Short mmCIF file of C-alpha atoms in Angstrom, two decimals:
data_model
loop_
_atom_site.label_atom_id
_atom_site.label_comp_id
_atom_site.label_asym_id
_atom_site.label_seq_id
_atom_site.Cartn_x
_atom_site.Cartn_y
_atom_site.Cartn_z
CA MET A 1 20.23 -49.94 -16.02
CA GLN A 2 19.31 -53.18 -18.24
CA VAL A 3 17.18 -54.54 -15.61
CA LEU A 4 15.03 -51.74 -15.30
CA VAL A 5 14.66 -51.53 -19.48
CA VAL A 6 13.64 -55.24 -19.53
CA ALA A 7 11.22 -54.16 -16.19
CA GLU A 8 9.74 -51.29 -18.15
CA GLY A 9 9.14 -53.47 -21.05
CA VAL A 10 7.57 -56.37 -19.60
CA ALA A 11 5.32 -53.67 -17.38
CA HIS A 12 4.17 -52.26 -20.55
CA TYR A 13 3.44 -55.48 -22.07
CA LEU A 14 1.45 -56.57 -19.16
CA ILE A 15 -0.50 -53.53 -18.74
CA ASP A 16 -1.49 -53.74 -22.77
CA TRP A 17 -2.28 -57.28 -22.66
CA SER A 18 -4.46 -56.58 -19.53
CA LYS A 19 -6.26 -53.72 -20.75
CA ALA A 20 -7.23 -55.57 -24.00
CA ALA A 21 -7.82 -58.91 -22.32
CA TRP A 22 -10.41 -56.54 -20.52
CA VAL A 23 -12.00 -55.05 -23.08
CA ALA A 24 -12.33 -58.26 -25.61
CA LYS A 25 -13.93 -59.92 -22.63
CA ARG A 26 -16.81 -57.57 -22.30
CA ALA A 27 -16.81 -56.47 -25.76
CA LEU A 28 -16.46 -53.35 -25.46
CA THR A 29 -16.21 -50.44 -28.40
CA PRO A 30 -15.20 -46.67 -28.11
CA GLN A 31 -18.86 -46.14 -27.72
CA ASP A 32 -19.03 -48.02 -24.09
CA ARG A 33 -17.99 -46.00 -21.38
CA GLY A 34 -16.19 -48.75 -20.16
CA PHE A 35 -13.87 -48.88 -22.60
CA TRP A 36 -12.53 -45.05 -21.75
CA TRP A 37 -12.57 -45.84 -18.37
CA ALA A 38 -10.21 -49.03 -19.42
CA THR A 39 -8.20 -46.58 -21.73
CA GLY A 40 -7.79 -44.01 -18.78
CA ALA A 41 -6.57 -47.12 -15.98
CA ASP A 42 -4.10 -47.98 -18.89
CA GLN A 43 -2.58 -44.46 -19.14
CA CYS A 44 -2.39 -43.74 -15.69
CA LEU A 45 -0.27 -47.10 -15.19
CA HIS A 46 1.94 -46.61 -18.11
CA GLN A 47 2.46 -43.08 -16.68
CA LEU A 48 3.22 -44.64 -13.13
CA SER A 49 5.23 -46.95 -14.74
CA TYR A 50 7.17 -44.11 -16.25
CA LEU A 51 7.99 -42.44 -12.65
CA ALA A 52 8.67 -45.96 -11.31
CA LEU A 53 11.33 -46.22 -14.20
CA CYS A 54 12.61 -42.83 -13.13
CA TRP A 55 12.70 -43.61 -9.39
CA GLY A 56 14.88 -46.49 -10.35
CA TRP A 57 17.26 -45.57 -12.58
CA LEU A 58 17.98 -42.43 -9.78
CA THR A 59 18.09 -44.88 -6.94
CA LEU A 60 20.82 -47.25 -8.58
#
């Protein structure tokens, strides 16, 4: 179970870091469409990581 918690923490860090790097590299702001696409992708990946966490918890 502890492995799942650590994996979830790492996944969330990497998702957030990737979004921040993408937005910063392109100098996107909330007025830019790309900012909202990045935010949507970020949230989608977070939700998928929750599903993976639940799946892992149920199968381990």
